[in-house]
PDB file of C-alpha atoms in Angstrom:
ATOM      1  CA  MET A   1     -60.827 -54.278  25.388  1.00 68.00           C
ATOM      2  CA  ILE A   2     -59.343 -50.820  25.354  1.00 73.00           C
ATOM      3  CA  VAL A   3     -56.380 -49.977  23.054  1.00 65.00           C
ATOM      4  CA  ARG A   4     -53.968 -47.442  24.373  1.00 67.00           C
ATOM      5  CA  PRO A   5     -51.215 -45.720  22.126  1.00 62.00           C
ATOM      6  CA  SER A   6     -47.935 -46.831  23.093  1.00 61.00           C
ATOM      7  CA  ALA A   7     -45.463 -44.734  24.805  1.00 64.00           C
ATOM      8  CA  HIS A   8     -42.812 -45.216  22.202  1.00 68.00           C
ATOM      9  CA  ARG A   9     -43.786 -43.233  18.971  1.00 64.00           C
ATOM     10  CA  PRO A  10     -41.623 -43.592  15.880  1.00 69.00           C
ATOM     11  CA  GLY A  11     -40.942 -40.329  14.009  1.00 72.00           C
ATOM     12  CA  LEU A  12     -40.877 -36.639  15.144  1.00 74.00           C
ATOM     13  CA  THR A  13     -43.587 -34.353  15.963  1.00 85.00           C
ATOM     14  CA  LEU A  14     -44.411 -31.146  13.998  1.00 87.00           C
ATOM     15  CA  LEU A  15     -42.995 -29.101  16.880  1.00 88.00           C
ATOM     16  CA  GLU A  16     -39.760 -30.981  16.869  1.00 88.00           C
ATOM     17  CA  THR A  17     -39.526 -30.468  13.173  1.00 89.00           C
ATOM     18  CA  MET A  18     -40.044 -26.705  13.301  1.00 92.00           C
ATOM     19  CA  VAL A  19     -37.632 -26.203  16.050  1.00 93.00           C
ATOM     20  CA  ALA A  20     -34.958 -28.080  14.116  1.00 92.00           C
ATOM     21  CA  LEU A  21     -35.825 -26.255  10.726  1.00 95.00           C
ATOM     22  CA  ALA A  22     -35.261 -22.885  12.802  1.00 96.00           C
ATOM     23  CA  ILE A  23     -31.965 -23.916  14.158  1.00 96.00           C
ATOM     24  CA  PHE A  24     -30.881 -24.857  10.730  1.00 95.00           C
ATOM     25  CA  THR A  25     -32.072 -21.488   9.261  1.00 96.00           C
ATOM     26  CA  ILE A  26     -30.233 -19.739  11.676  1.00 96.00           C
ATOM     27  CA  GLY A  27     -26.994 -21.331  11.290  1.00 95.00           C
ATOM     28  CA  LEU A  28     -27.309 -21.121   7.425  1.00 96.00           C
ATOM     29  CA  THR A  29     -27.773 -17.420   7.737  1.00 96.00           C
ATOM     30  CA  ALA A  30     -24.633 -16.869  10.008  1.00 95.00           C
ATOM     31  CA  LEU A  31     -22.757 -18.910   7.587  1.00 96.00           C
ATOM     32  CA  SER A  32     -23.768 -17.026   4.477  1.00 96.00           C
ATOM     33  CA  GLN A  33     -22.844 -13.856   6.601  1.00 96.00           C
ATOM     34  CA  LEU A  34     -19.393 -15.130   7.096  1.00 96.00           C
ATOM     35  CA  ILE A  35     -18.834 -16.012   3.439  1.00 97.00           C
ATOM     36  CA  THR A  36     -20.078 -12.452   2.464  1.00 95.00           C
ATOM     37  CA  ILE A  37     -17.509 -10.805   5.109  1.00 96.00           C
ATOM     38  CA  GLY A  38     -14.780 -13.131   3.897  1.00 96.00           C
ATOM     39  CA  SER A  39     -15.426 -12.155   0.205  1.00 94.00           C
ATOM     40  CA  ARG A  40     -15.401  -8.521   1.074  1.00 91.00           C
ATOM     41  CA  ASN A  41     -12.156  -8.824   3.033  1.00 94.00           C
ATOM     42  CA  ALA A  42     -10.372 -10.721   0.094  1.00 95.00           C
ATOM     43  CA  LEU A  43     -11.482  -7.983  -2.251  1.00 90.00           C
ATOM     44  CA  GLU A  44     -10.162  -5.307   0.079  1.00 90.00           C
ATOM     45  CA  ALA A  45      -6.695  -7.244   0.352  1.00 93.00           C
ATOM     46  CA  SER A  46      -6.503  -7.559  -3.542  1.00 92.00           C
ATOM     47  CA  LEU A  47      -7.247  -3.894  -3.900  1.00 91.00           C
ATOM     48  CA  HIS A  48      -4.738  -3.046  -1.243  1.00 92.00           C
ATOM     49  CA  ALA A  49      -1.978  -5.304  -2.828  1.00 94.00           C
ATOM     50  CA  ASP A  50      -2.689  -3.759  -6.361  1.00 91.00           C
ATOM     51  CA  ALA A  51      -2.533  -0.143  -4.761  1.00 92.00           C
ATOM     52  CA  MET A  52       0.802  -0.986  -3.080  1.00 94.00           C
ATOM     53  CA  ARG A  53       2.247  -2.456  -6.207  1.00 94.00           C
ATOM     54  CA  LEU A  54       1.286   0.684  -8.148  1.00 93.00           C
ATOM     55  CA  ALA A  55       2.659   3.005  -5.648  1.00 93.00           C
ATOM     56  CA  GLN A  56       6.011   1.162  -5.632  1.00 94.00           C
ATOM     57  CA  SER A  57       6.086   1.160  -9.223  1.00 92.00           C
ATOM     58  CA  LYS A  58       5.614   5.074  -9.307  1.00 92.00           C
ATOM     59  CA  LEU A  59       8.616   5.433  -6.754  1.00 92.00           C
ATOM     60  CA  ALA A  60      10.659   3.221  -8.857  1.00 92.00           C
ATOM     61  CA  GLU A  61      10.083   5.375 -11.680  1.00 91.00           C
ATOM     62  CA  VAL A  62      11.291   8.367  -9.738  1.00 89.00           C
ATOM     63  CA  GLU A  63      14.244   6.591  -8.443  1.00 88.00           C
ATOM     64  CA  ALA A  64      15.100   5.484 -12.045  1.00 88.00           C
ATOM     65  CA  GLY A  65      15.014   9.105 -13.313  1.00 85.00           C
ATOM     66  CA  ALA A  66      11.865   8.597 -15.640  1.00 87.00           C
ATOM     67  CA  VAL A  67       9.807  11.126 -13.585  1.00 86.00           C
ATOM     68  CA  ALA A  68      11.731  14.394 -11.931  1.00 86.00           C
ATOM     69  CA  PRO A  69      11.883  14.012  -8.339  1.00 87.00           C
ATOM     70  CA  ASP A  70      11.322  17.782  -7.888  1.00 85.00           C
ATOM     71  CA  SER A  71       8.059  18.028  -9.468  1.00 84.00           C
ATOM     72  CA  SER A  72       4.573  17.337  -8.110  1.00 87.00           C
ATOM     73  CA  THR A  73       2.324  15.658 -10.728  1.00 90.00           C
ATOM     74  CA  SER A  74      -0.750  13.380 -10.901  1.00 90.00           C
ATOM     75  CA  GLY A  75      -2.244  11.129 -13.703  1.00 90.00           C
ATOM     76  CA  THR A  76      -3.716   7.815 -14.588  1.00 89.00           C
ATOM     77  CA  TYR A  77      -2.381   4.486 -15.292  1.00 86.00           C
ATOM     78  CA  ASP A  78      -2.316   3.214 -18.760  1.00 85.00           C
ATOM     79  CA  THR A  79      -2.785  -0.438 -17.910  1.00 85.00           C
ATOM     80  CA  GLU A  80      -4.768  -0.331 -14.758  1.00 83.00           C
ATOM     81  CA  THR A  81      -8.228   1.254 -15.433  1.00 84.00           C
ATOM     82  CA  GLY A  82      -9.831   2.962 -12.443  1.00 86.00           C
ATOM     83  CA  TRP A  83      -6.727   3.885 -10.521  1.00 90.00           C
ATOM     84  CA  GLN A  84      -5.171   7.386 -10.229  1.00 91.00           C
ATOM     85  CA  TRP A  85      -1.875   8.413  -8.716  1.00 92.00           C
ATOM     86  CA  GLN A  86      -0.603  11.803  -7.154  1.00 94.00           C
ATOM     87  CA  MET A  87       3.013  12.679  -6.511  1.00 94.00           C
ATOM     88  CA  ASP A  88       4.136  15.364  -4.029  1.00 94.00           C
ATOM     89  CA  SER A  89       7.599  16.241  -3.690  1.00 92.00           C
ATOM     90  CA  SER A  90       9.572  18.576  -1.042  1.00 91.00           C
ATOM     91  CA  GLN A  91      13.216  19.270  -0.741  1.00 90.00           C
ATOM     92  CA  THR A  92      14.916  17.930   2.292  1.00 89.00           C
ATOM     93  CA  SER A  93      17.809  19.665   4.049  1.00 90.00           C
ATOM     94  CA  VAL A  94      20.163  17.331   2.270  1.00 88.00           C
ATOM     95  CA  PRO A  95      20.928  18.716  -1.218  1.00 87.00           C
ATOM     96  CA  TYR A  96      19.354  16.750  -4.279  1.00 87.00           C
ATOM     97  CA  VAL A  97      17.440  14.558  -1.664  1.00 90.00           C
ATOM     98  CA  TYR A  98      13.651  14.762  -2.023  1.00 92.00           C
ATOM     99  CA  LEU A  99      10.758  13.380   0.168  1.00 93.00           C
ATOM    100  CA  ILE A 100       8.406  11.812  -2.438  1.00 93.00           C
ATOM    101  CA  THR A 101       4.901  10.976  -1.407  1.00 94.00           C
ATOM    102  CA  VAL A 102       2.758   8.876  -3.909  1.00 94.00           C
ATOM    103  CA  THR A 103      -0.818   8.460  -3.172  1.00 95.00           C
ATOM    104  CA  VAL A 104      -2.698   5.843  -5.424  1.00 94.00           C
ATOM    105  CA  SER A 105      -6.417   5.887  -5.275  1.00 93.00           C
ATOM    106  CA  ARG A 106      -9.218   4.028  -7.020  1.00 88.00           C
ATOM    107  CA  SER A 107     -12.095   5.742  -8.650  1.00 77.00           C
ATOM    108  CA  PRO A 108     -15.131   6.352  -6.366  1.00 70.00           C
ATOM    109  CA  GLY A 109     -17.525   3.502  -6.817  1.00 71.00           C
ATOM    110  CA  SER A 110     -18.453   0.443  -4.945  1.00 67.00           C
ATOM    111  CA  TYR A 111     -15.169  -0.341  -3.711  1.00 78.00           C
ATOM    112  CA  PRO A 112     -13.046   2.986  -3.260  1.00 82.00           C
ATOM    113  CA  HIS A 113      -9.496   2.515  -1.968  1.00 87.00           C
ATOM    114  CA  SER A 114      -6.349   4.671  -1.319  1.00 90.00           C
ATOM    115  CA  VAL A 115      -2.764   3.947  -0.098  1.00 93.00           C
ATOM    116  CA  THR A 116      -0.111   6.542   0.323  1.00 94.00           C
ATOM    117  CA  MET A 117       3.706   5.760   0.396  1.00 94.00           C
ATOM    118  CA  THR A 118       6.506   8.048   1.244  1.00 93.00           C
ATOM    119  CA  GLN A 119      10.272   7.730   0.390  1.00 92.00           C
ATOM    120  CA  MET A 120      13.254   9.734   0.320  1.00 92.00           C
ATOM    121  CA  VAL A 121      14.704   9.816  -3.320  1.00 90.00           C
ATOM    122  CA  TYR A 122      18.079  11.033  -4.477  1.00 89.00           C
ATOM    123  CA  ASP A 123      17.844  13.039  -7.598  1.00 86.00           C
ATOM    124  CA  SER A 124      19.197  10.552 -10.314  1.00 81.00           C
ATOM    125  CA  ARG A 125      19.894  13.519 -12.565  1.00 82.00           C
ATOM    126  CA  GLN A 126      22.768  14.463 -10.131  1.00 78.00           C
ATOM    127  CA  MET A 127      24.632  11.095 -10.293  1.00 75.00           C
ATOM    128  CA  GLY A 128      28.020  11.245 -11.864  1.00 67.00           C
ATOM    129  CA  LYS A 129      28.231  15.012 -11.548  1.00 60.00           C
ATOM    130  CA  SER A 130      31.389  16.309  -9.616  1.00 56.00           C
ATOM    131  CA  GLY A 131      30.908  19.966 -10.486  1.00 56.00           C
ATOM    132  CA  GLU A 132      28.771  21.040  -7.628  1.00 57.00           C
ATOM    133  CA  ILE A 133      30.822  19.071  -4.949  1.00 55.00           C
ATOM    134  CA  ALA A 134      33.466  21.325  -3.166  1.00 58.00           C
ATOM    135  CA  ASN A 135      36.625  19.831  -2.666  1.00 58.00           C
ATOM    136  CA  PRO A 136      37.521  19.504   1.199  1.00 59.00           C
ATOM    137  CA  THR A 137      39.810  22.133   2.675  1.00 66.00           C
ATOM    138  CA  THR A 138      42.632  20.590   4.697  1.00 65.00           C
ATOM    139  CA  THR A 139      45.065  22.017   7.194  1.00 66.00           C
ATOM    140  CA  THR A 140      48.526  20.416   7.716  1.00 64.00           C
ATOM    141  CA  THR A 141      50.686  21.466  10.639  1.00 65.00           C
ATOM    142  CA  THR A 142      54.404  20.731  10.547  1.00 64.00           C
ATOM    143  CA  GLY A 143      56.572  21.960  13.417  1.00 61.00           C
ATOM    144  CA  THR A 144      55.839  25.817  13.615  1.00 63.00           C
ATOM    145  CA  ALA A 145      54.568  26.139   9.874  1.00 56.00           C
ATOM    146  CA  THR A 146      50.869  25.627   8.786  1.00 54.00           C
ATOM    147  CA  THR A 147      49.581  25.001   5.389  1.00 54.00           C
ATOM    148  CA  THR A 148      46.057  25.400   4.252  1.00 55.00           C
ATOM    149  CA  GLY A 149      45.026  23.863   0.811  1.00 53.00           C
ATOM    150  CA  THR A 150      42.558  22.302  -1.098  1.00 51.00           C
ATOM    151  CA  THR A 151      42.762  18.527  -1.748  1.00 48.00           C
ATOM    152  CA  THR A 152      43.219  17.676  -5.394  1.00 49.00           C
ATOM    153  CA  GLY A 153      44.033  14.170  -6.466  1.00 49.00           C
ATOM    154  CA  GLY A 154      44.572  12.981  -2.956  1.00 45.00           C
ATOM    155  CA  THR A 155      47.681  15.109  -2.143  1.00 43.00           C
ATOM    156  CA  THR A 156      47.870  18.044   0.026  1.00 43.00           C
ATOM    157  CA  PRO A 157      50.052  21.265  -1.181  1.00 43.00           C
TER     158      PRO A 157
END
């Protein structure tokens, strides 16, 4: 009597196991790359948000009058290590209105980052001053007589 192996074999062959292991390894490698990319993008977003917040705070200092809008300065932040700022100012055609450009950058390293914000700012030192403002000149015509004068107190002479 001859014994033949049955056609139905329980278990996996070595080749099937190696193919399954290769597919699993490729999938795991791709997943680890996606996690690395996601972590890098999260760090980039966090750095961008920090830089935007710092630039907005420097522009708020200019608006509040803590920093003169007609100067171009630079420096570092006291509470945020590794970040520097640079402010450039230029006069616009409107009196006492300056175009302020603030650039916030992170020190060169493993994750350098830079953000630039630009805003028009009124010189807060001029608020409440009326000495430089010229009174408007009015012309009143009544019949054949013409009167020209400067408006004071809401009346025309």
